[in-house]
XYZ file of N, CA and C in Angstrom:
492
model
N 19.004 24.273 5.244
C 18.338 23.066 5.680
C 17.587 22.452 4.497
N 17.651 21.134 4.401
C 16.965 20.455 3.311
C 15.460 20.534 3.491
N 14.776 20.735 2.371
C 13.321 20.765 2.410
C 12.789 19.358 2.190
N 11.922 18.916 3.086
C 11.288 17.611 2.926
C 9.879 17.816 2.402
N 9.488 16.972 1.505
C 8.170 17.063 0.905
C 7.245 16.068 1.600
N 6.698 16.478 2.704
C 5.804 15.633 3.482
C 4.435 16.292 3.563
N 3.427 15.465 3.767
C 2.067 15.952 3.933
C 1.892 16.496 5.344
N 0.812 17.190 5.565
C 0.542 17.733 6.884
C 0.253 16.612 7.889
N 0.570 16.841 9.132
C 0.390 15.812 10.157
C -1.081 15.517 10.430
N -1.964 16.387 10.010
C -3.395 16.183 10.218
C -3.943 15.021 9.387
N -3.194 14.551 8.413
C -3.668 13.455 7.559
C -3.376 12.071 8.129
N -2.662 11.984 9.247
C -2.345 10.671 9.802
C -3.582 9.946 10.316
N -4.457 10.619 11.011
C -5.668 9.967 11.531
C -6.588 9.529 10.385
N -6.881 10.402 9.401
C -7.674 9.908 8.266
C -6.983 8.749 7.530
N -5.659 8.755 7.507
C -4.923 7.659 6.876
C -5.148 6.341 7.591
N -5.054 6.365 8.924
C -5.306 5.141 9.695
C -6.748 4.685 9.532
N -7.672 5.626 9.443
C -9.078 5.273 9.232
C -9.256 4.589 7.872
N -8.633 5.135 6.826
C -8.730 4.520 5.493
C -8.115 3.121 5.468
N -6.971 2.958 6.121
C -6.340 1.630 6.186
C -7.257 0.655 6.918
N -7.853 1.090 8.020
C -8.748 0.221 8.801
C -9.985 -0.158 8.009
N -10.603 0.824 7.347
C -11.805 0.544 6.545
C -11.486 -0.435 5.429
N -10.379 -0.209 4.734
C -10.021 -1.117 3.629
C -9.698 -2.515 4.143
N -9.071 -2.624 5.306
C -8.772 -3.944 5.877
C -10.060 -4.671 6.251
N -11.004 -3.953 6.873
C -12.287 -4.569 7.249
C -13.048 -5.017 6.001
N -13.094 -4.152 4.985
C -13.793 -4.519 3.750
C -13.127 -5.704 3.069
N -11.794 -5.737 3.081
C -11.084 -6.857 2.476
C -11.403 -8.156 3.204
N -11.388 -8.115 4.525
C -11.687 -9.327 5.308
C -13.123 -9.778 5.062
N -14.059 -8.828 5.038
C -15.449 -9.183 4.754
C -15.597 -9.809 3.368
N -14.916 -9.247 2.382
C -14.972 -9.801 1.025
C -14.298 -11.162 0.963
N -13.253 -11.343 1.737
C -12.540 -12.618 1.744
C -13.399 -13.713 2.374
N -14.121 -13.357 3.439
C -14.986 -14.324 4.112
C -16.203 -14.651 3.255
N -16.877 -13.613 2.782
C -18.077 -13.793 1.970
C -18.002 -12.825 0.799
N -17.796 -13.338 -0.388
C -17.560 -12.489 -1.555
C -18.781 -11.673 -1.957
N -19.967 -12.055 -1.501
C -21.173 -11.330 -1.875
C -21.469 -10.140 -0.968
N -20.716 -9.982 0.121
C -20.983 -8.912 1.078
C -20.786 -7.537 0.451
N -19.705 -7.353 -0.229
C -19.356 -6.050 -0.774
C -19.063 -6.191 -2.264
N -19.846 -6.995 -2.928
C -19.593 -7.283 -4.336
C -20.536 -6.455 -5.203
N -20.025 -5.370 -5.732
C -20.808 -4.590 -6.683
C -19.875 -4.010 -7.730
N -20.447 -3.696 -8.869
C -19.692 -3.097 -9.959
C -20.220 -1.688 -10.189
N -19.362 -0.850 -10.713
C -19.779 0.503 -11.029
C -19.051 0.947 -12.288
N -19.651 1.851 -12.994
C -19.052 2.385 -14.223
C -17.907 3.316 -13.839
N -16.788 3.146 -14.539
C -15.613 3.940 -14.217
C -14.802 4.164 -15.491
N -14.230 5.358 -15.677
C -13.426 5.590 -16.885
C -12.104 4.829 -16.816
N -11.677 4.332 -17.965
C -10.424 3.584 -18.046
C -9.583 4.133 -19.185
N -8.282 4.204 -18.950
C -7.373 4.591 -20.030
C -7.254 3.470 -21.052
N -7.230 2.222 -20.565
C -7.102 1.065 -21.440
C -7.871 -0.095 -20.843
N -8.556 -0.837 -21.676
C -9.280 -2.022 -21.216
C -9.334 -3.032 -22.349
N -9.241 -4.307 -21.986
C -9.444 -5.354 -22.973
C -10.760 -6.053 -22.664
N -11.042 -7.123 -23.359
C -12.356 -7.751 -23.201
C -12.597 -8.314 -21.811
N -11.554 -8.571 -21.034
C -11.722 -9.094 -19.684
C -12.411 -8.051 -18.801
N -12.080 -6.784 -18.999
C -12.663 -5.728 -18.182
C -14.149 -5.525 -18.478
N -14.617 -6.013 -19.604
C -16.022 -5.850 -19.957
C -16.873 -7.031 -19.510
N -16.281 -7.982 -18.784
C -16.982 -9.150 -18.252
C -17.657 -9.944 -19.363
N -16.841 -10.393 -20.277
C -17.360 -11.245 -21.346
C -17.679 -10.449 -22.592
N -17.988 -11.173 -23.624
C -18.317 -10.533 -24.889
C -17.080 -10.120 -25.634
N -17.142 -10.153 -26.921
C -16.023 -9.732 -27.751
C -14.974 -10.814 -27.880
N -14.050 -10.575 -28.768
C -12.995 -11.553 -28.986
C -11.823 -11.272 -28.070
N -10.836 -12.146 -28.149
C -9.648 -12.008 -27.318
C -8.869 -10.737 -27.669
N -9.067 -10.240 -28.874
C -8.285 -9.103 -29.333
C -9.024 -7.771 -29.224
N -10.139 -7.749 -28.503
C -10.842 -6.488 -28.285
C -10.068 -5.642 -27.291
N -9.547 -4.540 -27.780
C -8.816 -3.607 -26.921
C -9.400 -2.224 -27.124
N -9.549 -1.495 -26.034
C -10.175 -0.186 -26.102
C -9.373 0.815 -25.292
N -9.139 1.974 -25.882
C -8.485 3.071 -25.191
C -9.540 4.105 -24.821
N -9.380 4.725 -23.670
C -10.264 5.796 -23.201
C -11.729 5.370 -23.291
N -12.101 4.468 -22.419
C -13.447 3.902 -22.444
C -14.026 3.841 -21.033
N -15.238 3.378 -20.934
C -15.910 3.185 -19.651
C -16.016 1.685 -19.410
N -15.652 1.249 -18.193
C -15.696 -0.177 -17.866
C -16.546 -0.398 -16.620
N -16.917 -1.637 -16.400
C -17.559 -2.042 -15.154
C -16.454 -2.421 -14.181
N -16.193 -1.566 -13.222
C -15.118 -1.804 -12.254
C -15.676 -2.533 -11.048
N -14.931 -3.518 -10.562
C -15.343 -4.256 -9.370
C -14.809 -3.561 -8.122
N -15.595 -3.587 -7.068
C -15.213 -2.916 -5.824
C -13.972 -3.552 -5.214
N -13.863 -4.869 -5.305
C -12.747 -5.578 -4.673
C -11.408 -5.218 -5.314
N -11.396 -4.985 -6.604
C -10.131 -4.720 -7.283
C -9.889 -3.235 -7.547
N -10.860 -2.389 -7.257
C -10.704 -0.964 -7.534
C -10.794 -0.118 -6.276
N -11.872 -0.234 -5.559
C -12.133 0.657 -4.439
C -11.300 0.320 -3.202
N -11.256 -0.939 -2.822
C -10.551 -1.340 -1.600
C -9.041 -1.071 -1.694
N -8.359 -1.466 -2.788
C -6.923 -1.128 -2.867
C -6.662 0.375 -2.915
N -7.542 1.133 -3.544
C -7.354 2.588 -3.598
C -7.436 3.203 -2.210
N -8.418 2.759 -1.411
C -8.523 3.252 -0.037
C -7.287 2.880 0.774
N -6.816 1.639 0.600
C -5.660 1.149 1.348
C -4.407 1.956 1.023
N -4.102 2.113 -0.253
C -2.869 2.802 -0.624
C -2.944 4.300 -0.342
N -4.120 4.889 -0.438
C -4.266 6.295 -0.067
C -4.027 6.462 1.435
N -4.566 5.541 2.237
C -4.333 5.578 3.680
C -2.863 5.391 4.013
N -2.196 4.457 3.333
C -0.759 4.247 3.556
C 0.048 5.477 3.170
N -0.343 6.132 2.111
C 0.328 7.362 1.700
C 0.180 8.440 2.766
N -1.033 8.590 3.291
C -1.275 9.597 4.327
C -0.476 9.308 5.594
N -0.466 8.061 6.036
C 0.221 7.715 7.282
C 1.740 7.733 7.102
N 2.219 7.150 6.025
C 3.659 7.001 5.829
C 4.388 8.284 5.495
N 3.690 9.210 4.851
C 4.381 10.406 4.382
C 3.762 11.691 4.907
N 3.255 11.621 6.128
C 2.790 12.819 6.830
C 3.818 13.191 7.886
N 3.943 14.478 8.114
C 4.882 14.955 9.133
C 4.452 14.461 10.502
N 5.434 14.283 11.357
C 5.160 14.013 12.765
C 4.940 15.361 13.454
N 4.378 15.343 14.643
C 4.131 16.601 15.345
C 5.430 17.311 15.680
N 6.480 16.522 15.958
C 7.806 17.094 16.192
C 8.741 16.518 15.135
N 8.800 17.170 14.005
C 9.627 16.710 12.890
C 10.982 17.397 12.969
N 12.062 16.608 13.047
C 13.404 17.165 13.084
C 14.335 16.292 12.237
N 15.637 16.568 12.305
C 16.608 15.835 11.492
C 16.676 14.359 11.884
N 16.505 14.081 13.166
C 16.541 12.693 13.628
C 15.343 11.908 13.095
N 14.188 12.540 13.053
C 13.002 11.903 12.488
C 13.203 11.633 11.000
N 13.799 12.578 10.304
C 14.090 12.392 8.881
C 15.055 11.231 8.677
N 16.070 11.118 9.552
C 17.014 10.009 9.459
C 16.307 8.672 9.697
N 15.381 8.634 10.661
C 14.621 7.404 10.926
C 13.748 7.033 9.732
N 13.144 8.039 9.085
C 12.362 7.790 7.870
C 13.223 7.158 6.784
N 14.367 7.763 6.551
C 15.258 7.263 5.499
C 15.746 5.853 5.812
N 16.124 5.609 7.056
C 16.601 4.286 7.449
C 15.494 3.237 7.286
N 14.286 3.576 7.700
C 13.158 2.649 7.567
C 12.860 2.357 6.104
N 12.913 3.390 5.283
C 12.656 3.203 3.852
C 13.730 2.343 3.204
N 14.981 2.570 3.539
C 16.067 1.779 2.973
C 15.959 0.317 3.393
N 15.716 0.063 4.683
C 15.596 -1.323 5.151
C 14.398 -2.025 4.523
N 13.298 -1.304 4.394
C 12.123 -1.891 3.747
C 12.438 -2.285 2.319
N 13.085 -1.410 1.586
C 13.388 -1.708 0.181
C 14.394 -2.855 0.056
N 15.414 -2.879 0.911
C 16.396 -3.968 0.853
C 15.743 -5.327 1.115
N 14.921 -5.384 2.141
C 14.252 -6.645 2.472
C 13.312 -7.066 1.353
N 12.556 -6.133 0.812
C 11.585 -6.499 -0.212
C 12.224 -6.845 -1.549
N 13.299 -6.202 -1.920
C 13.997 -6.614 -3.148
C 14.578 -8.010 -2.986
N 15.157 -8.293 -1.828
C 15.666 -9.648 -1.575
C 14.528 -10.658 -1.605
N 13.393 -10.305 -1.034
C 12.230 -11.189 -1.038
C 11.706 -11.412 -2.458
N 11.656 -10.356 -3.259
C 11.227 -10.497 -4.655
C 12.145 -11.431 -5.429
N 13.448 -11.282 -5.243
C 14.394 -12.164 -5.938
C 14.197 -13.605 -5.484
N 14.053 -13.816 -4.188
C 13.824 -15.161 -3.662
C 12.557 -15.774 -4.261
N 11.474 -15.012 -4.262
C 10.199 -15.510 -4.789
C 10.305 -15.781 -6.292
N 10.976 -14.907 -7.029
C 11.119 -15.111 -8.471
C 11.935 -16.358 -8.787
N 12.895 -16.692 -7.920
C 13.736 -17.863 -8.176
C 13.115 -19.170 -7.702
N 12.336 -19.139 -6.633
C 11.932 -20.391 -6.007
C 10.423 -20.655 -5.936
N 9.590 -19.724 -6.361
C 8.145 -19.933 -6.307
C 7.591 -19.855 -7.728
N 6.759 -20.839 -8.098
C 6.233 -20.896 -9.459
C 4.732 -21.151 -9.447
N 4.126 -20.973 -10.593
C 2.706 -21.241 -10.755
C 1.862 -20.078 -10.278
N 0.602 -20.349 -10.050
C -0.340 -19.314 -9.624
C 0.002 -18.793 -8.239
N 0.644 -19.622 -7.417
C 1.051 -19.197 -6.081
C 2.038 -18.030 -6.159
N 2.844 -17.981 -7.215
C 3.781 -16.879 -7.442
C 3.034 -15.546 -7.505
N 1.917 -15.520 -8.222
C 1.143 -14.280 -8.335
C 0.527 -13.881 -7.001
N 0.082 -14.872 -6.235
C -0.470 -14.575 -4.915
C 0.596 -13.971 -3.999
N 1.766 -14.582 -3.982
C 2.840 -14.106 -3.110
C 3.283 -12.706 -3.524
N 3.415 -12.454 -4.825
C 3.809 -11.115 -5.279
C 2.767 -10.073 -4.912
N 1.500 -10.432 -4.995
C 0.445 -9.496 -4.617
C 0.499 -9.187 -3.125
N 0.704 -10.208 -2.312
C 0.812 -10.006 -0.865
C 2.005 -9.108 -0.547
N 3.139 -9.354 -1.199
C 4.330 -8.533 -0.990
C 4.054 -7.082 -1.378
N 3.357 -6.897 -2.475
C 3.038 -5.554 -2.956
C 2.199 -4.786 -1.934
N 1.233 -5.461 -1.320
C 0.376 -4.804 -0.340
C 1.066 -4.599 1.002
N 2.007 -5.454 1.355
C 2.685 -5.317 2.640
C 3.843 -4.322 2.607
N 4.300 -3.943 1.439
C 5.432 -3.025 1.331
C 5.198 -1.702 2.055
N 4.135 -0.944 1.772
C 3.975 0.330 2.501
C 3.700 0.138 3.981
N 2.978 -0.920 4.321
C 2.675 -1.168 5.724
C 3.942 -1.511 6.507
N 4.860 -2.229 5.892
C 6.134 -2.548 6.540
C 6.943 -1.281 6.798
N 6.989 -0.388 5.820
C 7.690 0.878 6.006
C 7.078 1.658 7.174
N 5.754 1.739 7.207
C 5.074 2.483 8.271
C 5.393 1.872 9.630
N 5.302 0.554 9.730
C 5.571 -0.108 11.013
C 7.019 0.062 11.453
N 7.972 -0.094 10.529
C 9.387 0.114 10.882
C 9.629 1.532 11.370
N 9.062 2.498 10.681
C 9.261 3.896 11.055
C 8.621 4.198 12.409
N 7.384 3.752 12.602
C 6.690 4.041 13.863
C 7.357 3.333 15.042
N 7.839 2.116 14.848
C 8.528 1.394 15.927
C 9.838 2.093 16.276
N 10.608 2.495 15.273
C 11.877 3.172 15.561
C 11.630 4.534 16.195
N 10.569 5.215 15.809
C 10.219 6.493 16.430
C 9.788 6.287 17.881
N 9.031 5.228 18.132
C 8.607 4.898 19.499
C 9.816 4.591 20.379
N 10.763 3.809 19.859
C 11.974 3.479 20.626
C 12.782 4.726 20.934
N 12.905 5.609 19.967
C 13.644 6.847 20.176
C 13.003 7.688 21.270
N 11.700 7.824 21.220
C 11.002 8.619 22.238
C 11.091 7.963 23.612
N 11.023 6.645 23.651
C 11.126 5.941 24.922
C 12.518 6.120 25.516
N 13.564 6.030 24.683
C 14.929 6.236 25.172
C 15.136 7.659 25.675
N 14.582 8.638 24.959
C 14.743 10.015 25.396
C 13.963 10.297 26.681
N 12.832 9.624 26.878
C 12.093 9.751 28.143
C 12.867 9.123 29.297
N 13.545 8.008 29.043
C 14.318 7.346 30.086
C 15.541 8.152 30.496
N 16.119 8.903 29.567
C 17.292 9.711 29.880
C 16.935 10.899 30.760
N 15.727 11.397 30.611
C 15.300 12.552 31.408
C 14.942 12.071 32.779
C-alpha cells in the first residue's frame, strides 16, 4: 500500500481556527488600516532599503539582517497559509483509497483551473491591477483545493448514506 504523507487529523480544527483568525484580521485591516497596524523586529535572509522603511539609497541591500516587519504582510499571511496547510493536508477520520483519490482529483482540478487562470490574467490584464489579481489568485489557491476536496468528500458520504 502506498504511504501518504499527511498530517494528523487533530490539526484540522486548529487549521480552521487559524484561517478564521487570519480572515477576520485581514478584513479588519482592510476596513481600518490602523486597527492591527504594528511593526516588529524580525530576522530576514535578504532585505533592501524598502524593508527598512526609508533611509539609504536605492542600492542598499543586506543579507542576514533584522528588519521592521509589518503585521499585514508578515503575520496574517503566515497564519492563513499555516491554517490552509493544516486543513488541506491533514488526514480525515476515515482515510482510505477513495479519499486519497478525491484528494488527488481535487488537487489536479485546482491546478488546472489556476494555471489556465494565470495564463488568462498574464495575457489580458495589465498594470497594477495585474498584481492585485495575481495576489488574490495566490491566496485563493489553497482555499479552492480545500473546498473542492471537502465538497467531493461530502457528496461521497451523502451518496453512501443514501445507498444504505
